[in-house]
Coordinates of C-alpha atoms in Angstrom, one line a residue:
M1 CA 91.6 98.6 121.2
F2 CA 88.5 96.4 121.6
L3 CA 87.5 98.0 124.9
I4 CA 86.6 101.3 123.1
P5 CA 82.9 101.4 122.3
S6 CA 83.4 102.8 118.8
H7 CA 85.9 100.1 118.0
I8 CA 83.5 97.4 119.2
L9 CA 80.9 98.9 116.9
F10 CA 83.2 98.9 113.9
F11 CA 84.5 95.4 114.6
S12 CA 81.0 94.2 114.7
T13 CA 80.1 95.7 111.4
L14 CA 83.4 94.4 110.0
S15 CA 82.5 90.9 111.0
F16 CA 79.0 91.3 109.6
G17 CA 80.5 92.5 106.3
V18 CA 82.5 89.3 106.2
M19 CA 79.5 87.1 106.9
M20 CA 77.5 89.0 104.3
A21 CA 80.1 88.5 101.6
V22 CA 80.6 84.8 102.4
S23 CA 76.9 84.0 102.5
S24 CA 75.8 86.1 99.5
S25 CA 74.0 84.6 96.6
S26 CA 75.1 87.2 94.0
W27 CA 78.2 89.2 93.3
F28 CA 76.4 92.4 94.0
T29 CA 75.6 91.5 97.6
A30 CA 79.1 90.1 97.9
W31 CA 80.4 93.5 96.8
M32 CA 78.2 95.2 99.4
G33 CA 79.7 92.9 102.1
L34 CA 83.2 93.7 101.0
E35 CA 82.5 97.4 101.1
L36 CA 81.0 97.3 104.5
N37 CA 84.0 95.4 105.7
L38 CA 86.3 98.0 104.1
L39 CA 84.6 101.0 105.6
S40 CA 84.5 99.3 109.0
F41 CA 88.3 98.5 109.0
I42 CA 89.5 102.0 108.2
P43 CA 88.4 103.5 111.5
L44 CA 90.1 100.6 113.3
I45 CA 93.4 101.5 111.6
S46 CA 93.3 105.2 112.5
S47 CA 95.0 106.0 115.7
E48 CA 96.1 109.3 117.3
T49 CA 99.2 107.6 118.8
N50 CA 100.5 106.2 115.5
Q51 CA 101.7 108.9 113.1
F52 CA 101.7 106.4 110.2
S53 CA 98.1 105.3 110.6
S54 CA 96.6 107.9 108.3
E55 CA 99.0 107.0 105.5
A56 CA 98.3 103.3 106.0
S57 CA 94.5 103.8 106.0
L58 CA 94.7 105.9 102.8
K59 CA 96.8 103.3 101.0
Y60 CA 94.4 100.6 102.2
F61 CA 91.3 102.5 101.1
L62 CA 92.7 103.3 97.6
T63 CA 93.8 99.7 97.0
Q64 CA 90.5 98.2 98.2
A65 CA 88.4 100.7 96.3
L66 CA 90.3 99.8 93.1
A67 CA 89.6 96.1 93.7
S68 CA 85.9 96.8 94.5
A69 CA 85.5 98.8 91.2
M70 CA 87.1 95.8 89.4
I71 CA 84.5 93.5 91.0
L72 CA 81.7 95.7 89.8
L73 CA 83.1 95.8 86.3
A74 CA 83.7 92.0 86.3
S75 CA 80.2 91.3 87.5
S76 CA 78.7 93.5 84.8
A77 CA 80.9 91.7 82.2
M78 CA 79.5 88.4 83.4
V79 CA 76.0 89.5 82.6
A80 CA 77.2 90.6 79.1
G81 CA 78.9 87.2 78.6
I82 CA 82.4 88.6 78.2
G83 CA 85.0 85.8 78.5
F84 CA 87.7 87.6 80.6
S85 CA 85.2 88.6 83.4
Y86 CA 86.2 85.7 85.6
Y87 CA 89.9 86.5 85.3
L88 CA 89.2 90.2 86.1
L89 CA 87.2 89.1 89.2
T90 CA 89.9 86.8 90.3
I91 CA 92.5 89.5 90.0
A92 CA 90.3 91.8 92.1
L93 CA 90.0 89.2 94.9
L94 CA 93.8 88.6 94.7
I95 CA 94.4 92.3 95.2
K96 CA 92.1 92.4 98.2
M97 CA 93.9 89.5 99.9
G98 CA 97.3 90.9 99.1
A99 CA 98.6 87.9 97.0
A100 CA 101.7 88.5 94.8
P101 CA 102.2 90.1 92.4
F102 CA 99.4 92.4 93.7
H103 CA 101.0 92.6 97.1
M104 CA 102.8 95.9 97.2
W105 CA 100.3 97.6 99.4
F106 CA 100.2 94.9 102.0
P107 CA 103.7 95.4 103.7
M108 CA 103.3 99.2 103.5
V109 CA 99.9 99.0 105.2
A110 CA 101.1 96.5 107.8
E111 CA 104.0 98.8 108.7
G112 CA 101.6 101.6 109.6
V113 CA 99.2 99.7 111.8
G114 CA 99.5 98.3 115.3
W115 CA 99.8 94.7 116.1
L116 CA 96.2 94.2 117.0
Q117 CA 95.1 95.8 113.7
F118 CA 97.7 93.6 111.9
I119 CA 96.0 90.5 113.3
I120 CA 92.7 91.6 111.7
L121 CA 94.5 92.5 108.4
S122 CA 96.3 89.2 108.1
T123 CA 93.5 86.9 109.2
I124 CA 89.9 88.2 109.2
Q125 CA 90.4 90.4 106.1
K126 CA 91.4 87.3 104.1
I127 CA 88.3 85.3 104.8
A128 CA 85.8 87.0 102.4
P129 CA 88.2 87.1 99.3
M130 CA 89.3 83.5 99.9
A131 CA 85.7 82.3 100.2
L132 CA 84.7 84.2 97.1
M133 CA 87.8 82.8 95.3
S134 CA 86.4 79.3 95.6
Y135 CA 83.6 80.2 93.2
T136 CA 86.1 81.3 90.4
I137 CA 88.6 78.4 90.6
E138 CA 87.2 76.4 87.7
D139 CA 87.2 79.4 85.4
S140 CA 90.6 80.9 86.4
Y141 CA 92.5 77.8 87.3
W142 CA 95.9 78.6 85.7
L143 CA 95.9 82.2 87.1
I144 CA 95.5 81.0 90.7
L145 CA 98.1 78.3 90.1
I146 CA 100.7 80.9 88.9
V147 CA 99.8 83.4 91.6
A148 CA 100.2 80.7 94.3
A149 CA 103.7 79.9 93.1
F150 CA 104.6 83.5 92.8
S151 CA 103.3 84.4 96.2
A152 CA 105.3 81.6 97.8
M153 CA 108.6 82.9 96.4
T154 CA 107.7 86.6 97.0
G155 CA 106.8 86.0 100.6
A156 CA 110.0 84.1 101.1
L157 CA 112.5 86.4 99.4
G158 CA 110.8 89.6 100.6
G159 CA 111.3 88.9 104.2
I160 CA 115.0 88.0 104.1
N161 CA 116.5 91.5 104.6
Q162 CA 113.6 92.9 106.6
M163 CA 114.5 94.4 110.0
M164 CA 111.0 95.6 110.8
L165 CA 108.9 92.9 112.5
R166 CA 105.6 94.0 111.0
K167 CA 107.0 93.9 107.5
L168 CA 108.5 90.5 108.2
M169 CA 105.2 89.1 109.4
A170 CA 103.5 90.7 106.4
Y171 CA 105.7 88.9 103.9
S172 CA 105.2 85.7 106.0
S173 CA 101.4 86.3 105.5
I174 CA 102.0 86.5 101.7
G175 CA 103.8 83.2 101.8
H176 CA 101.0 81.6 103.7
T177 CA 98.5 83.1 101.3
A178 CA 100.2 80.9 98.6
W179 CA 99.5 77.8 100.8
M180 CA 95.8 78.9 101.2
L181 CA 95.4 79.3 97.5
S182 CA 96.9 75.9 97.0
T183 CA 94.5 74.3 99.5
L184 CA 91.6 75.9 97.6
L185 CA 92.7 74.0 94.5
V186 CA 92.3 70.8 96.4
S187 CA 89.3 71.2 98.8
E188 CA 87.6 73.9 100.8
S189 CA 87.8 71.8 104.0
L190 CA 91.5 71.7 103.7
W191 CA 91.6 75.5 103.4
F192 CA 89.5 75.8 106.5
I193 CA 92.0 73.6 108.5
Y194 CA 95.0 75.5 107.2
F195 CA 93.5 78.9 107.7
G196 CA 92.4 78.0 111.3
V197 CA 95.9 76.9 112.3
Y198 CA 97.5 79.9 110.6
C199 CA 95.2 82.3 112.4
I200 CA 96.1 80.8 115.8
T201 CA 99.9 80.7 115.3
S202 CA 100.1 84.1 113.6
S203 CA 97.9 85.8 116.1
T204 CA 99.8 84.5 119.1
I205 CA 103.1 85.8 117.8
A206 CA 101.5 89.2 117.0
I207 CA 100.0 89.3 120.5
F208 CA 103.4 88.4 122.0
F209 CA 105.1 91.3 120.1
Y210 CA 102.2 93.6 121.1
Y211 CA 102.7 92.9 124.8
K212 CA 106.4 93.4 124.4
Q213 CA 106.0 96.5 122.2
A214 CA 108.5 95.0 119.7
Y215 CA 108.5 96.5 116.3
H216 CA 112.1 96.2 115.2
L217 CA 114.6 93.4 115.2
N218 CA 116.7 95.4 117.8
H219 CA 113.8 95.4 120.2
L220 CA 114.2 91.6 120.6
L221 CA 117.7 92.3 122.1
S222 CA 116.5 94.8 124.7
G223 CA 116.4 93.9 128.4
S224 CA 112.6 93.6 128.5
M225 CA 112.8 90.7 126.1
Q226 CA 115.4 88.7 127.9
N227 CA 113.2 86.2 129.5
P228 CA 114.4 82.6 128.7
P229 CA 110.9 80.9 129.0
Q230 CA 109.3 83.6 126.8
N231 CA 112.1 83.5 124.2
C232 CA 111.7 79.7 124.1
I233 CA 107.9 80.0 123.5
M234 CA 108.5 82.7 120.8
F235 CA 111.1 80.3 119.2
M236 CA 108.6 77.5 119.1
S237 CA 105.8 79.7 117.8
L238 CA 107.9 81.0 114.9
L239 CA 109.0 77.5 114.0
S240 CA 105.4 76.4 114.1
L241 CA 104.4 79.3 111.9
G242 CA 107.1 78.2 109.5
G243 CA 105.8 74.6 109.4
L244 CA 108.8 72.9 111.0
P245 CA 107.9 69.4 112.3
P246 CA 106.7 68.4 114.8
F247 CA 105.1 71.7 115.7
T248 CA 101.4 72.5 115.1
G249 CA 101.9 74.5 111.9
F250 CA 103.5 71.5 110.3
I251 CA 100.3 69.4 110.3
P252 CA 98.2 71.4 107.8
K253 CA 101.3 71.8 105.5
W254 CA 101.9 68.1 105.7
I255 CA 98.3 67.3 104.7
T256 CA 98.5 70.0 101.9
I257 CA 101.7 68.5 100.5
Q258 CA 100.1 65.0 100.5
E259 CA 97.0 66.2 98.7
L260 CA 98.9 68.3 96.2
T261 CA 101.2 65.4 95.2
M262 CA 98.3 63.0 94.9
T263 CA 96.5 65.5 92.5
S264 CA 99.7 66.0 90.4
Y265 CA 100.5 69.5 91.6
T266 CA 104.2 68.7 91.8
F267 CA 105.3 71.9 90.2
L268 CA 103.4 74.0 92.7
T269 CA 104.5 71.9 95.7
F270 CA 108.2 72.5 94.8
F271 CA 107.7 76.3 95.0
L272 CA 105.8 76.0 98.3
I273 CA 108.5 73.9 99.9
V274 CA 111.3 76.1 98.8
G275 CA 109.5 79.2 100.0
T276 CA 108.9 77.6 103.4
L277 CA 112.6 76.7 103.8
I278 CA 113.5 80.4 103.1
N279 CA 110.9 81.5 105.6
L280 CA 112.4 79.2 108.2
Y281 CA 115.8 80.8 107.6
Y282 CA 114.7 84.3 108.7
Y283 CA 112.6 82.8 111.5
L284 CA 115.7 81.2 112.8
R285 CA 117.6 84.4 112.3
L286 CA 115.0 86.2 114.4
T287 CA 115.1 83.8 117.3
L288 CA 118.8 83.2 117.3
A289 CA 119.3 87.0 117.5
S290 CA 117.2 87.0 120.7
F291 CA 119.0 84.0 122.2
M292 CA 122.6 84.4 121.1
M293 CA 123.0 88.2 121.1
A294 CA 121.2 88.9 124.4
S295 CA 122.7 91.5 126.7
P296 CA 123.5 90.5 130.4
M297 CA 120.5 90.8 132.7
L298 CA 120.6 92.4 136.1
K299 CA 119.6 90.5 139.2
W300 CA 116.3 92.5 139.7
Q301 CA 115.3 91.6 136.2
F302 CA 115.4 87.9 137.1
L303 CA 113.1 88.5 140.1
E304 CA 110.7 90.7 138.3
Q305 CA 107.2 89.3 138.0
N306 CA 106.1 88.6 134.4
S307 CA 102.8 90.1 133.5
T308 CA 102.3 87.8 130.5
S309 CA 102.8 84.4 132.2
K310 CA 99.3 83.3 131.3
M311 CA 100.0 84.1 127.6
T312 CA 103.3 82.2 127.8
T313 CA 101.5 79.2 129.1
L314 CA 98.8 79.4 126.4
L315 CA 101.5 79.6 123.7
F316 CA 103.2 76.6 125.1
L317 CA 100.0 74.6 125.1
L318 CA 99.3 75.6 121.5
N319 CA 102.7 74.4 120.4
L320 CA 102.4 71.3 122.5
V321 CA 99.3 70.3 120.4
G322 CA 101.5 69.8 117.4
L323 CA 104.0 67.7 119.4
L324 CA 101.3 65.4 120.5
S325 CA 99.1 65.2 117.4
S326 CA 101.8 64.8 114.8
P327 CA 102.3 61.0 115.5
M328 CA 98.5 60.6 115.5
V329 CA 98.2 62.2 112.1
Y330 CA 101.0 60.1 110.8
M331 CA 99.3 56.9 112.0
M332 CA 96.0 57.9 110.4
S333 CA 97.5 58.9 107.1

């Protein structure tokens, strides 16, 4: 994907749009950055080898165009001094990041894109709306609080019966969006830590599925996936994404829970923890299916050289960071 010159160009303009939106001093320039980001991402979605890419790009464009129009309307209402303008602006940003209950487009778009495009959709495309959201927290506090609790439960319950891996990861992203919104209520630095860890864990799992060309739960039971070291690494990465101690993904959730309880967000913390437990349930179902229901391997499959051994080592080291740093964080807290 990123070796094609046109894709390099569009990815560069996409990144520039994010930086423009984050560093803007007015809502109009922020809107321009969001539009540049939108128009740069649509060509990256389109693919001749994926028959669902056109449908996904159209759904993404219509949803983001609606949210952009709401941003323009809200910014005009701010100038006129209308009271509901901040709520309208917050709703538009929530639509852009795919937070519940404005999330219906996110799993459908995720189902029609490839794994590399999914990484951009679930990570980079959330930066600008999240950064702009920090400017509206004081004026739309209760709305963000309710949306964070709703997103935690939607991301958890929506992924239970999913057999498609991209939809499952999409609902997982919605659940993590709830945690990111919760960190914004506490501090921006905490959001930066949580978002960074989420990007690493989510991207490594998506890259693993990309190299294995796994799109359905049944693909994890095929012969090409029956590699015990890789299955173990995938198991650790999924549990790290779910926030199970002592893996890397547990550290930012641990800090977030501490900060939320210290600032009297007990109600929100309850929904976040319950949603995480449900997420861990279908992560365990995903990994146990790969371990327990594996078909017998032939002798030549054991001797076959693995082309992704470097990636497996990298994933192991990333998960090892949590195993080593969790006691240090506990001692410092």
